[in-house]
Coordinates of N, CA and C in Angstrom, one line a residue:
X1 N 34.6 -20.3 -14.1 CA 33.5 -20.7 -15.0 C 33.0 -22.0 -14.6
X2 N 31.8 -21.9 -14.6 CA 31.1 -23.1 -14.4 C 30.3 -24.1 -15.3
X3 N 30.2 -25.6 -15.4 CA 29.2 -25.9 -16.1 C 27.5 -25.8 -15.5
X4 N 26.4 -26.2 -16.4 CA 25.5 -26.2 -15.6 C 25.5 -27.6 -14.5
X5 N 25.7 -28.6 -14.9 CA 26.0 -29.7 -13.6 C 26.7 -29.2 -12.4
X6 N 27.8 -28.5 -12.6 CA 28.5 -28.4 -11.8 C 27.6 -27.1 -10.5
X7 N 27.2 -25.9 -11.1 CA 26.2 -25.3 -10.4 C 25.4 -25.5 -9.8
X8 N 24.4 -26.7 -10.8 CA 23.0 -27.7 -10.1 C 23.9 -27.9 -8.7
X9 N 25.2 -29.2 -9.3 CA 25.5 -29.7 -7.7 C 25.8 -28.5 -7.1
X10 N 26.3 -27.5 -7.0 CA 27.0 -26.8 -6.0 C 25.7 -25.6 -5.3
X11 N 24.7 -25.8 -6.1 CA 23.1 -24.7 -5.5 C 22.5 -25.9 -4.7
X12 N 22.4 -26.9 -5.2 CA 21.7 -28.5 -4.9 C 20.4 -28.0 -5.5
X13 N 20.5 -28.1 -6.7 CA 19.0 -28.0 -7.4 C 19.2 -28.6 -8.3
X14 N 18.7 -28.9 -9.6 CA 18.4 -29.6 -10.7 C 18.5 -28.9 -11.8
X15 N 19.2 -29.7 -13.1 CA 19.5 -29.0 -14.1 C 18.1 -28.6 -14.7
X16 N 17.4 -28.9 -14.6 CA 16.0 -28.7 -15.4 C 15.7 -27.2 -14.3
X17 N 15.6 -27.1 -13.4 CA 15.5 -25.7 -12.3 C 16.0 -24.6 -13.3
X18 N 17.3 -24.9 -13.3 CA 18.2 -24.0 -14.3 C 18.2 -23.4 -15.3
X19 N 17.1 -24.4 -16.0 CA 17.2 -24.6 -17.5 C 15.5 -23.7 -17.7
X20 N 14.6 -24.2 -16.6 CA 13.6 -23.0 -16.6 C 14.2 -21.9 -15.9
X21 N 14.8 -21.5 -15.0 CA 15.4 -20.0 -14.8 C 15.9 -19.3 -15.9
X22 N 16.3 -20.0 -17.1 CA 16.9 -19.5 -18.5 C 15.7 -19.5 -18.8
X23 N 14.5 -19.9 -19.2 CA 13.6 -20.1 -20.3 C 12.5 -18.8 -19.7
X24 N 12.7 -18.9 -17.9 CA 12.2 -17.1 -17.5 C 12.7 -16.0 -17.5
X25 N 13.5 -16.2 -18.2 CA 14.8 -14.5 -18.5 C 15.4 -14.3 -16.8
X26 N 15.2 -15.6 -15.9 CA 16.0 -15.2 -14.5 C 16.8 -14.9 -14.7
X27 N 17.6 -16.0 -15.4 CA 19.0 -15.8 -15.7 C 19.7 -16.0 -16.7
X28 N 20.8 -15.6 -17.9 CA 21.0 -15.7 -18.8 C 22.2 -16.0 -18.7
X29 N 23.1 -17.8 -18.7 CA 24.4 -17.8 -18.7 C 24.7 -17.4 -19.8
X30 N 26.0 -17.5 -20.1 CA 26.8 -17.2 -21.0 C 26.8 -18.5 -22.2
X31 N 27.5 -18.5 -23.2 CA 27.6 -19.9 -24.0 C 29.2 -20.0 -24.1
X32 N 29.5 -20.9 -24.8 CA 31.0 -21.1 -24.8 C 30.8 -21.5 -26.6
X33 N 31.9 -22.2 -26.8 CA 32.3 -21.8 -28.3 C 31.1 -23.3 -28.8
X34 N 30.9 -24.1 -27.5 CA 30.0 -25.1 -28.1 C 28.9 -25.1 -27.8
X35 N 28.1 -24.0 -28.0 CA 27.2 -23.4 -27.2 C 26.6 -24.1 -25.9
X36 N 27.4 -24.3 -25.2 CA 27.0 -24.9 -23.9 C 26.9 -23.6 -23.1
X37 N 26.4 -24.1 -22.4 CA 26.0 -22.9 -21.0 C 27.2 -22.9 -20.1
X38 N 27.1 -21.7 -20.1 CA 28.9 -21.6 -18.8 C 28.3 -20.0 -18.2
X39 N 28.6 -20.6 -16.5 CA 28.1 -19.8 -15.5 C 29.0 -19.1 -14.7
X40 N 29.4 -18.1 -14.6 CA 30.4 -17.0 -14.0 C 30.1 -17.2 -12.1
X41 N 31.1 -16.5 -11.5 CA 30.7 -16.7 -10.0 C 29.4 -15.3 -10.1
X42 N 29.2 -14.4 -10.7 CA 28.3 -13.4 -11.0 C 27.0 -14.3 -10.8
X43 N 27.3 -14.9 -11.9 CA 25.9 -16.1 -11.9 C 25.1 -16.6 -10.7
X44 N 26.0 -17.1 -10.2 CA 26.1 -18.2 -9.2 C 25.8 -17.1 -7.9
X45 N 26.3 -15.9 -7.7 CA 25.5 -15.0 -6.7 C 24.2 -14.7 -6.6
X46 N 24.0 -14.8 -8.5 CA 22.6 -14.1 -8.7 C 21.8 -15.4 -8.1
X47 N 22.1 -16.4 -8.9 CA 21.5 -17.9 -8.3 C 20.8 -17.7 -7.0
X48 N 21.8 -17.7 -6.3 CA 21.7 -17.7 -4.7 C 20.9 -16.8 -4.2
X49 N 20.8 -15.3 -4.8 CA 19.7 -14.5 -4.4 C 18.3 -14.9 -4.5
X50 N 17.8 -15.3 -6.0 CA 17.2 -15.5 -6.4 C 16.5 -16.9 -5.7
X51 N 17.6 -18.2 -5.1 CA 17.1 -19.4 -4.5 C 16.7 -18.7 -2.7
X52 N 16.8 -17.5 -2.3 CA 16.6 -16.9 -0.9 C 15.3 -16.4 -1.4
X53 N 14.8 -15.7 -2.6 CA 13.9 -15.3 -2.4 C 12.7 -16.2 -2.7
X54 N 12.9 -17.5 -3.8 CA 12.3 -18.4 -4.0 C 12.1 -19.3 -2.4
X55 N 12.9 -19.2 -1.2 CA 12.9 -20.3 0.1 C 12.1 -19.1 0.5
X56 N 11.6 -17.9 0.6 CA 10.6 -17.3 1.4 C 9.4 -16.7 0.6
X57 N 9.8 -17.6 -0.7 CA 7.8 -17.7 -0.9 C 7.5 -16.3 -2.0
X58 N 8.6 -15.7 -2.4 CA 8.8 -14.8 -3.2 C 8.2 -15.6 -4.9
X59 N 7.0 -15.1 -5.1 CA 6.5 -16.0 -6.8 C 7.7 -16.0 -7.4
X60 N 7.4 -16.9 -8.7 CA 8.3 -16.5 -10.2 C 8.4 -15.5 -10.5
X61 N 6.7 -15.1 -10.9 CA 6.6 -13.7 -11.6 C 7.5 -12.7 -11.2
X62 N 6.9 -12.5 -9.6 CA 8.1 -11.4 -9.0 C 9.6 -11.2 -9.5
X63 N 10.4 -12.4 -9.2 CA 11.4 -12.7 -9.6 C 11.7 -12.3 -10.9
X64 N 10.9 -12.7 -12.0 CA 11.0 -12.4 -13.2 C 11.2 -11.1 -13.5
X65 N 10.1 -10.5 -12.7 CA 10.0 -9.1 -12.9 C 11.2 -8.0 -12.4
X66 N 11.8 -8.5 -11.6 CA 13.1 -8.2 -10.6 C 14.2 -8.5 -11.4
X67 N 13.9 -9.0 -12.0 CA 15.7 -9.5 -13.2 C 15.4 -8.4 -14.0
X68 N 14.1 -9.0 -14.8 CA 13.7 -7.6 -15.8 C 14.1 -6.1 -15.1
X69 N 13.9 -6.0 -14.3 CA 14.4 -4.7 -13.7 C 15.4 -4.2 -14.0
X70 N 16.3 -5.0 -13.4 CA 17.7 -5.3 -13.1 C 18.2 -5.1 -13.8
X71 N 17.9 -5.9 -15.3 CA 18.4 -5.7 -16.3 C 18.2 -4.7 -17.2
X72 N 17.0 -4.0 -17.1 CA 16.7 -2.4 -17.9 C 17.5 -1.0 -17.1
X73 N 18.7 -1.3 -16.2 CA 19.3 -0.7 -15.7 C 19.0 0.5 -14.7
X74 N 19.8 1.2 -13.9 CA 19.8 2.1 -13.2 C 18.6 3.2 -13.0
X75 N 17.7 3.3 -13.7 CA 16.1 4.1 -14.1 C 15.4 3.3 -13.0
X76 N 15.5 1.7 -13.0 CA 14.6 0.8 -12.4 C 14.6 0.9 -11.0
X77 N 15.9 1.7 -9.9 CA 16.1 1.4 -9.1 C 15.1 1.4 -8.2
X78 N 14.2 2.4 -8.3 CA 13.3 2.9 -7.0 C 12.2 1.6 -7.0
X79 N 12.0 0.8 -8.3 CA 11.0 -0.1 -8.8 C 11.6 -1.3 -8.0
X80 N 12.7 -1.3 -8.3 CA 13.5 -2.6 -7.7 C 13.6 -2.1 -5.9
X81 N 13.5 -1.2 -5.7 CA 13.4 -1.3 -4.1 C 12.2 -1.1 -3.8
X82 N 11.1 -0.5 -4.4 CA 9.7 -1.0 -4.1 C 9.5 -3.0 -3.6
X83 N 9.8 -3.6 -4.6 CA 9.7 -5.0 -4.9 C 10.5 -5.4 -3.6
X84 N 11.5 -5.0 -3.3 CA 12.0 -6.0 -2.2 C 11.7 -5.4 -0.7
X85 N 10.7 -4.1 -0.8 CA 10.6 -3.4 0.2 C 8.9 -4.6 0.4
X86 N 8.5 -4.6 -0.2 CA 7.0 -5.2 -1.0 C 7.9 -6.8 0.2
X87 N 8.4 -7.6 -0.6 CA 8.5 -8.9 0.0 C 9.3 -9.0 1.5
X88 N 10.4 -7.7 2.0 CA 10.4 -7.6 2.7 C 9.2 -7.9 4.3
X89 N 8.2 -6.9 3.8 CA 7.1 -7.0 4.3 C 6.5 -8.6 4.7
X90 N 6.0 -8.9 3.2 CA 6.1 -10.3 3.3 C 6.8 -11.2 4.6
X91 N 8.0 -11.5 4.0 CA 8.7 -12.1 5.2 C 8.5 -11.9 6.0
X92 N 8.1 -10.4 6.8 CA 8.3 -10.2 8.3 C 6.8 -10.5 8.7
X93 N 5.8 -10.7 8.0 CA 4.5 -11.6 8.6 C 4.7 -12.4 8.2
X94 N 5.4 -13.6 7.1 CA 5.7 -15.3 7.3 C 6.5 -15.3 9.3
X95 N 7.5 -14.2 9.5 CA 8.0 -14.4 10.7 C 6.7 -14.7 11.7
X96 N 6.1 -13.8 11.7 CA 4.9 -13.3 12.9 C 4.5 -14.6 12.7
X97 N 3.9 -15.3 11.9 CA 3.1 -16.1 11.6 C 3.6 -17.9 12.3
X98 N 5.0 -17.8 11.6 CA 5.7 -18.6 12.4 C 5.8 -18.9 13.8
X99 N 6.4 -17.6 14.4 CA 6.2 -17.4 15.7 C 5.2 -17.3 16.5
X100 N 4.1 -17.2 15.9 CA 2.8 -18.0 16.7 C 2.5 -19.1 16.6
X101 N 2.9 -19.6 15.8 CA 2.2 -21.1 15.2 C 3.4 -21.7 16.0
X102 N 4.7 -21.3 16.6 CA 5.7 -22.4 17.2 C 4.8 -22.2 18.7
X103 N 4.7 -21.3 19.2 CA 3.6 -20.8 20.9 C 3.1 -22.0 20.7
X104 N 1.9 -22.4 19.9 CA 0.9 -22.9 19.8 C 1.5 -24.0 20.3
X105 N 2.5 -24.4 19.2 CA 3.2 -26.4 19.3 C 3.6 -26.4 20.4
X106 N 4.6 -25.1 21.1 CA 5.2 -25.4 22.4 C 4.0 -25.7 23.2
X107 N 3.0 -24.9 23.3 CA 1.8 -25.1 24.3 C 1.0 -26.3 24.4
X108 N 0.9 -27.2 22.8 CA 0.6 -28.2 22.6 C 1.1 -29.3 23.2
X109 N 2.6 -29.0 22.6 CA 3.9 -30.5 23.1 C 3.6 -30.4 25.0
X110 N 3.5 -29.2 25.5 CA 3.8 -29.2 27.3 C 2.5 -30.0 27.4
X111 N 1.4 -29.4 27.0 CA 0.5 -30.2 27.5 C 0.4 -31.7 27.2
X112 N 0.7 -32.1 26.4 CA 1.1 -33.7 26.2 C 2.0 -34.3 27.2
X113 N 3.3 -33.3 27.4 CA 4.5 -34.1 28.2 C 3.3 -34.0 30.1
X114 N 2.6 -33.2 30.1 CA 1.9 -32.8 31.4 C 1.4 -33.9 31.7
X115 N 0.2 -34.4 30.3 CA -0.3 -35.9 30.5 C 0.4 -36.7 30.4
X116 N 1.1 -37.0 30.3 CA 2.2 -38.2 30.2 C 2.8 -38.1 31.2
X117 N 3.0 -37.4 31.9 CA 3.9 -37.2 32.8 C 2.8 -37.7 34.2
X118 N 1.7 -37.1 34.2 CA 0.2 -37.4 35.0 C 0.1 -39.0 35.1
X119 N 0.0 -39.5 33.6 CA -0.6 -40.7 33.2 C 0.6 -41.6 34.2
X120 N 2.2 -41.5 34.1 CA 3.2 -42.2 34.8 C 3.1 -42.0 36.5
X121 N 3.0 -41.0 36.9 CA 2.6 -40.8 38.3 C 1.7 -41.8 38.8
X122 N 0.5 -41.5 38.1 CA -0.6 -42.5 38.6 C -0.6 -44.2 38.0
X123 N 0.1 -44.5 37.4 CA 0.5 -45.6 36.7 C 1.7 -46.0 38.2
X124 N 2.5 -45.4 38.5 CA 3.5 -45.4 39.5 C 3.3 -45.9 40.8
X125 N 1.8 -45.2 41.4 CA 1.6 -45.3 42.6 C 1.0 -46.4 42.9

């Protein structure tokens, strides 16, 4: 069992993060007898999925909508693999996208090190 501090540090996010992931039905810790929030390693997996899909650009809404799933049980499944089939997608044009845009820098940076490299030659001779 975890506290929420203890989660914040161990995700490296902020308790306020947390505290809106509760107020979006992301996630629903548990309470303890003083109604404090106490987080299961369950938790803390869901966390982690949920902070992978939030690092590639996956909305709230989505998210939201994906717990909601999740949580109206086994009926949702095909809905819940639509959605990650859906961002799947996504990701693999953020890749494409990436992967041209590094071409570009590499081709940018050579030609820089070319001139610099020109400019020292003739600076040399």
């Amino acid at each position: 069992m975890y506290t929420i501090s203890e989660v914040a540090k161990l995700l490296g996010v902020s308790t306020h993060t947390l505290r809106y992931y509760e107020k979006e039905n992301i996630i629903i810790p548990n309470r303890n007898e003083n109604k404090e929030r106490v987080y299961t390693e369950s938790h803390l997996n869901w966390l982690k999925f949920v902070m992978k899909l939030k690092e590639t650009q996956m909305p709230i809404a989505q998210i939201r909508a994906y717990a909601r799933l999740f949580k109206e049980g086994e009926q949702t499944t095909q809905a819940r693999l639509e959605l990650l089939e859906n961002h799947q997608v996504s990701i693999q044009n953020q890749i494409k996208n990436l992967l041209t845009t590094e071409k570009m820098l590499e081709d940018k940076i050579m030609a820089y090190k070319d001139f610099i490299n020109q400019q020292d030659m003739t600076h040399n001779q």
